[in-house]
Amino acid sequence: MVSQRTQNTVAESSEMLSFRRTIGEIQDLSSIQGLLGWDLETMMPKKGAIIRARQMATLTRLIHEKTTAPELAELLKILEKQSGLDIIPQAMVREFSREYERAAKIPTDLMEEFVQLTAEAHHVWIEAREKKQFSIFQPLLCKIVELNRKIADIVGYEGSPYNALLDEYEVGLTTEQLEPLFASLKTSLISLLKRIQNSKASVDTSFLNRHYEAEKQLQFLKFILTEMGFDFDAGRLDLSAHPFSSGTGYTDVRMTTRVSETDLFSALSSSMHEAGHGMYSQGVNPQLHRTNLSDGTSLGIHESQSRMWENIIGRSHAFWRYYYPKLQGLYHPQLDDVSFDRFYKAINTVQPSFIRVEADEVTYNLHILIRYEIEKAIIEGDLPVSDIPSAWNAKYQEYLGVTPPDDAIGCLQDVHWSHGSFGYFPTYTLGNLYSAQFFQQATLDIPGLEAKIANGDLKTLKRWLNEQIHWVGKSERPAQIVQRVCNEPLNAQYFVDYLEKKYSQIYGL
Amino acid sequence: MVSQRTQNTVAESSEMLSFRRTIGEIQDLSSIQGLLGWDLETMMPKKGAIIRARQMATLTRLIHEKTTAPELAELLKILEKQSGLDIIPQAMVREFSREYERAAKIPTDLMEEFVQLTAEAHHVWIEAREKKQFSIFQPLLCKIVELNRKIADIVGYEGSPYNALLDEYEVGLTTEQLEPLFASLKTSLISLLKRIQNSKASVDTSFLNRHYEAEKQLQFLKFILTEMGFDFDAGRLDLSAHPFSSGTGYTDVRMTTRVSETDLFSALSSSMHEAGHGMYSQGVNPQLHRTNLSDGTSLGIHESQSRMWENIIGRSHAFWRYYYPKLQGLYHPQLDDVSFDRFYKAINTVQPSFIRVEADEVTYNLHILIRYEIEKAIIEGDLPVSDIPSAWNAKYQEYLGVTPPDDAIGCLQDVHWSHGSFGYFPTYTLGNLYSAQFFQQATLDIPGLEAKIANGDLKTLKRWLNEQIHWVGKSERPAQIVQRVCNEPLNAQYFVDYLEKKYSQIYGL
């Protein structure tokens, strides 16, 4: 239980009230943007695109105007000096100041150049991917890297310029902190993967691609999400081309999934992932609603929630011991000949591949480490952009034992760099590391957690996540949350131990 | 074909460009409001209501701020004096000035009082209706009437104070113009109704309430809407508690319907109605997009489009001659024993009732005339609010021959007065009058129109409506449009003739 729950209600200064009003308005407009984005992907008729683009542009400009208004800067100056601020107002001022200072340092024309460049780059990236030619994308990627370096210089950093970018996605984190974590992780993962590949165990996954009616899949995954504690009175699940979680926040979460009738596991797995994000948003302290602290604290912590439900729970022996018979009952006769053991092994098959988003738990982070090493080297000037394809392929061969046959399923597969996002990739692996560390702590805090899960009680874990992680929203930073919850800093060993134990059992290592 | 189609492209003044920019922003925000409203009724999870209310309030305030900004008033003054403005910019300035002047006259605190009062009144009205007691609603209705009179005084009027209110819904129209139209209409309708009631014809409508699967109903009505020319690439049809048409405008129309499996005709009829509105929005000249002229010119003209498709087409002999066999083919065996003649008569049954929204073509306007007479007398001070129930019941007895058993299905049935809307009701009847007059003109302009409809060609009429009425959007006022299209002012005789001819045939008068 965290301190805000019993917050006192001292009258706030007129400056604080004024600050709250402006922040509230900005939040309203941002949450509207979230809804428009969701609608665009799920409901909007084709020809609505032009109006939608104008609506989005107008909202973006209004938010920018409000965020950078000189009166707000004045207000911040006063509030930063006010003593005796309550814990929430204090965090509001601190977090807003941080973003404000960063934004204020970057000249408007540079920001506009960045927006225009990445808009163009996105289209060129699509073309390059279609034609499987990195060289088409290369010139624009060079410019993006240049602008990112310029921004890093303007924003300022200690150590690597990559830190200035990383900080945008995972506040407070530096590459100096990441290096030892990622180094030991890499060694462990490569070692585990080799042992798995050398094992004699073979898994038959073919039954996963039998015919499974879409309607039943949706019925089952909504049942699972409800069991997890996702509140459908405060959210929806719809269909879209790519699964995502968005919407207007806390009491109105909009998630999507994609259903294939010849893939039993994909929609369920991605829905449990999105519901992990969604329950984080739903679980934030209502006192933080309509403030700048009303959602998750960082991409990494957000990803820890989605990954925990998708993998640590959603691919676990305990979970399926309870839910597999229900799935089997729903898909009769498709699953009649599939034993629990066969099912459990099939959904946990380890197989090196070219594509990150299709990777299993063991190889996934090797995909990320490759991207991290490459983008860091590029930003630090140690790798020219033109060398990306060869560096990429060499690393895939070294870490995963495979070489992508072309750039489309090689270094052009992800959208991130075309969006101008450098420093984003590590948050995926951070999410996995946090998730294992949090889950280990939950196992200590909740007696008999595994037995509960094996009895279909998912809500005890959900409540623990609500109280320990969700409730504080953005009022605590990632490192603070990990320290408070786990009594130690981020530690990659929990994730390695989790994989070692699980996959040793599955592959008889 | 109207003049804007071949508009020239002289460079616009900086003031005009600046005006366009502001208007464009206001339109973006209004269209977002439209989408949020649609989402609220169709998609939003229950608990999303609180965020939605804040989002709406923030948008309303931003729109108000932008609309009443002093810089905009300055701009308007300059633009009103600029000569040589093109036809569209001229209309933009004219229509915006009109609304601006009206809004500027009403003090902010009066406007806020009005908003608060009607918000409260809406809840009280619901309670009064539930308890079937007008007296519960009476005190708040008195205040609403008082405020409406005050607003009329502030806004100014010639003749009746009711004119100041009417002008808000049907620009340029006065009660002096309405009186003779409505008087002759009333006489004709009462006479026709008496003759129908005295006729020996009896119609069996019971088959309409057999079981009709919702999915098939939706399939059929989407087919009909497509036949009409509604563009589903620029709009949607979803389900909601009460049918409406809204959304973000021109290329993104959001309509809703409500399907009952024991009512064959209701969803289809209401969907054709909403599609009439929707096709009006879709048909506006793209040059008017993102201006204050981008939707229909008035409530009355909008209603003429919905009523034409709902009634003049959707209950016509010609239309069903072509489409009834298709409906019959879909609902086998439900419609096997229902001949075309029986079906046609059933959907055109005339039967006086208590409820406006369930009324047939003949009695519908008597419901409206009763409301018009009462609200006009109240605003003019000739009828005290406390006398509404007795006046209502007396008029129902006199015009329709029925007396409502209680206020819930009497004078408390409509939401309009609780919203503070006085002067709105006449636009429904205006819609019917316009629709018959327009359709008569279409019959003259399009050779063999009825035969076309009887052959399933609905798009020729749709194109005529596009060119004659939709294209000009709000750049022409209602009276101007009627005069241009029909070469004479609004004339109620066309509607009376239409009813006389149609119902004489059906009832063998």
mmCIF file of N, CA, C and O in Angstrom, chain A residues 97-130:
data_model
loop_
_atom_site.group_PDB
_atom_site.id
_atom_site.type_symbol
_atom_site.label_atom_id
_atom_site.label_comp_id
_atom_site.label_asym_id
_atom_site.label_seq_id
_atom_site.Cartn_x
_atom_site.Cartn_y
_atom_site.Cartn_z
ATOM 1 N N SER A 97 8.002 19.462 -15.270
ATOM 2 C CA SER A 97 9.203 20.297 -15.460
ATOM 3 C C SER A 97 10.235 19.562 -16.301
ATOM 4 O O SER A 97 10.845 20.141 -17.199
ATOM 5 N N ARG A 98 10.416 18.303 -15.983
ATOM 6 C CA ARG A 98 11.397 17.505 -16.703
ATOM 7 C C ARG A 98 11.091 17.495 -18.201
ATOM 8 O O ARG A 98 11.947 17.761 -19.033
ATOM 9 N N GLU A 99 9.815 17.201 -18.527
ATOM 10 C CA GLU A 99 9.438 17.145 -19.941
ATOM 11 C C GLU A 99 9.486 18.529 -20.574
ATOM 12 O O GLU A 99 9.871 18.690 -21.722
ATOM 13 N N TYR A 100 9.083 19.528 -19.775
ATOM 14 C CA TYR A 100 9.053 20.901 -20.270
ATOM 15 C C TYR A 100 10.451 21.376 -20.619
ATOM 16 O O TYR A 100 10.694 21.937 -21.682
ATOM 17 N N GLU A 101 11.388 21.109 -19.706
ATOM 18 C CA GLU A 101 12.767 21.554 -19.937
ATOM 19 C C GLU A 101 13.364 20.908 -21.173
ATOM 20 O O GLU A 101 14.020 21.558 -21.973
ATOM 21 N N ARG A 102 13.117 19.633 -21.287
ATOM 22 C CA ARG A 102 13.616 18.918 -22.470
ATOM 23 C C ARG A 102 13.010 19.504 -23.737
ATOM 24 O O ARG A 102 13.730 19.824 -24.688
ATOM 25 N N ALA A 103 11.683 19.671 -23.732
ATOM 26 C CA ALA A 103 10.995 20.189 -24.915
ATOM 27 C C ALA A 103 11.435 21.625 -25.220
ATOM 28 O O ALA A 103 11.612 22.000 -26.385
ATOM 29 N N ALA A 104 11.633 22.417 -24.170
ATOM 30 C CA ALA A 104 11.969 23.829 -24.361
ATOM 31 C C ALA A 104 13.364 23.995 -24.973
ATOM 32 O O ALA A 104 13.627 24.967 -25.678
ATOM 33 N N LYS A 105 14.239 23.018 -24.701
ATOM 34 C CA LYS A 105 15.605 23.121 -25.237
ATOM 35 C C LYS A 105 15.643 22.921 -26.751
ATOM 36 O O LYS A 105 16.501 23.458 -27.429
ATOM 37 N N ILE A 106 14.723 22.110 -27.253
ATOM 38 C CA ILE A 106 14.752 21.779 -28.685
ATOM 39 C C ILE A 106 14.033 22.863 -29.488
ATOM 40 O O ILE A 106 12.850 23.104 -29.279
ATOM 41 N N PRO A 107 14.758 23.536 -30.400
ATOM 42 C CA PRO A 107 14.129 24.620 -31.166
ATOM 43 C C PRO A 107 12.964 24.101 -32.009
ATOM 44 O O PRO A 107 13.015 22.961 -32.509
ATOM 45 N N THR A 108 11.945 24.941 -32.150
ATOM 46 C CA THR A 108 10.742 24.531 -32.884
ATOM 47 C C THR A 108 11.066 24.072 -34.305
ATOM 48 O O THR A 108 10.522 23.074 -34.770
ATOM 49 N N ASP A 109 11.968 24.783 -34.983
ATOM 50 C CA ASP A 109 12.240 24.390 -36.378
ATOM 51 C C ASP A 109 12.933 23.030 -36.466
ATOM 52 O O ASP A 109 12.701 22.272 -37.409
ATOM 53 N N LEU A 110 13.738 22.718 -35.451
ATOM 54 C CA LEU A 110 14.370 21.396 -35.422
ATOM 55 C C LEU A 110 13.307 20.312 -35.225
ATOM 56 O O LEU A 110 13.316 19.264 -35.869
ATOM 57 N N MET A 111 12.365 20.601 -34.323
ATOM 58 C CA MET A 111 11.277 19.664 -34.049
ATOM 59 C C MET A 111 10.438 19.443 -35.301
ATOM 60 O O MET A 111 10.064 18.305 -35.628
ATOM 61 N N GLU A 112 10.156 20.528 -35.993
ATOM 62 C CA GLU A 112 9.355 20.408 -37.212
ATOM 63 C C GLU A 112 10.098 19.631 -38.293
ATOM 64 O O GLU A 112 9.511 18.833 -39.018
ATOM 65 N N GLU A 113 11.402 19.888 -38.392
ATOM 66 C CA GLU A 113 12.239 19.154 -39.346
ATOM 67 C C GLU A 113 12.159 17.650 -39.033
ATOM 68 O O GLU A 113 12.015 16.823 -39.932
ATOM 69 N N PHE A 114 12.223 17.338 -37.754
ATOM 70 C CA PHE A 114 12.168 15.947 -37.304
ATOM 71 C C PHE A 114 10.832 15.306 -37.699
ATOM 72 O O PHE A 114 10.803 14.187 -38.218
ATOM 73 N N VAL A 115 9.729 16.030 -37.461
ATOM 74 C CA VAL A 115 8.398 15.504 -37.773
ATOM 75 C C VAL A 115 8.261 15.262 -39.276
ATOM 76 O O VAL A 115 7.791 14.207 -39.715
ATOM 77 N N GLN A 116 8.709 16.247 -40.053
ATOM 78 C CA GLN A 116 8.596 16.113 -41.515
ATOM 79 C C GLN A 116 9.477 14.983 -42.042
ATOM 80 O O GLN A 116 9.053 14.182 -42.877
ATOM 81 N N LEU A 117 10.687 14.931 -41.539
ATOM 82 C CA LEU A 117 11.635 13.917 -41.981
ATOM 83 C C LEU A 117 11.120 12.514 -41.692
ATOM 84 O O LEU A 117 11.161 11.623 -42.554
ATOM 85 N N THR A 118 10.603 12.308 -40.496
ATOM 86 C CA THR A 118 10.152 10.958 -40.134
ATOM 87 C C THR A 118 8.858 10.583 -40.862
ATOM 88 O O THR A 118 8.643 9.411 -41.171
ATOM 89 N N ALA A 119 8.024 11.586 -41.144
ATOM 90 C CA ALA A 119 6.815 11.309 -41.932
ATOM 91 C C ALA A 119 7.234 10.788 -43.310
ATOM 92 O O ALA A 119 6.702 9.785 -43.807
ATOM 93 N N GLU A 120 8.211 11.460 -43.916
ATOM 94 C CA GLU A 120 8.712 11.045 -45.224
ATOM 95 C C GLU A 120 9.414 9.684 -45.110
ATOM 96 O O GLU A 120 9.208 8.784 -45.931
ATOM 97 N N ALA A 121 10.228 9.548 -44.075
ATOM 98 C CA ALA A 121 11.021 8.332 -43.902
ATOM 99 C C ALA A 121 10.135 7.108 -43.759
ATOM 100 O O ALA A 121 10.477 6.018 -44.226
ATOM 101 N N HIS A 122 8.982 7.298 -43.136
ATOM 102 C CA HIS A 122 8.091 6.167 -42.919
ATOM 103 C C HIS A 122 7.641 5.573 -44.261
ATOM 104 O O HIS A 122 7.644 4.359 -44.445
ATOM 105 N N HIS A 123 7.290 6.451 -45.188
ATOM 106 C CA HIS A 123 6.875 5.971 -46.516
ATOM 107 C C HIS A 123 8.030 5.315 -47.257
ATOM 108 O O HIS A 123 7.864 4.279 -47.896
ATOM 109 N N VAL A 124 9.203 5.923 -47.157
ATOM 110 C CA VAL A 124 10.375 5.378 -47.843
ATOM 111 C C VAL A 124 10.756 4.021 -47.244
ATOM 112 O O VAL A 124 11.119 3.089 -47.958
ATOM 113 N N TRP A 125 10.638 3.917 -45.935
ATOM 114 C CA TRP A 125 10.926 2.645 -45.269
ATOM 115 C C TRP A 125 10.003 1.537 -45.793
ATOM 116 O O TRP A 125 10.441 0.419 -46.069
ATOM 117 N N ILE A 126 8.697 1.877 -45.946
ATOM 118 C CA ILE A 126 7.742 0.895 -46.471
ATOM 119 C C ILE A 126 8.173 0.431 -47.866
ATOM 120 O O ILE A 126 8.197 -0.761 -48.165
ATOM 121 N N GLU A 127 8.559 1.403 -48.682
ATOM 122 C CA GLU A 127 9.001 1.076 -50.049
ATOM 123 C C GLU A 127 10.252 0.188 -50.006
ATOM 124 O O GLU A 127 10.339 -0.820 -50.707
ATOM 125 N N ALA A 128 11.215 0.587 -49.180
ATOM 126 C CA ALA A 128 12.470 -0.165 -49.081
ATOM 127 C C ALA A 128 12.206 -1.600 -48.644
ATOM 128 O O ALA A 128 12.791 -2.558 -49.164
ATOM 129 N N ARG A 129 11.272 -1.752 -47.686
ATOM 130 C CA ARG A 129 10.958 -3.078 -47.186
ATOM 131 C C ARG A 129 10.303 -3.921 -48.277
ATOM 132 O O ARG A 129 10.621 -5.085 -48.455
ATOM 133 N N GLU A 130 9.364 -3.260 -49.014
ATOM 134 C CA GLU A 130 8.700 -3.971 -50.108
ATOM 135 C C GLU A 130 9.710 -4.449 -51.150
ATOM 136 O O GLU A 130 9.618 -5.553 -51.665
#
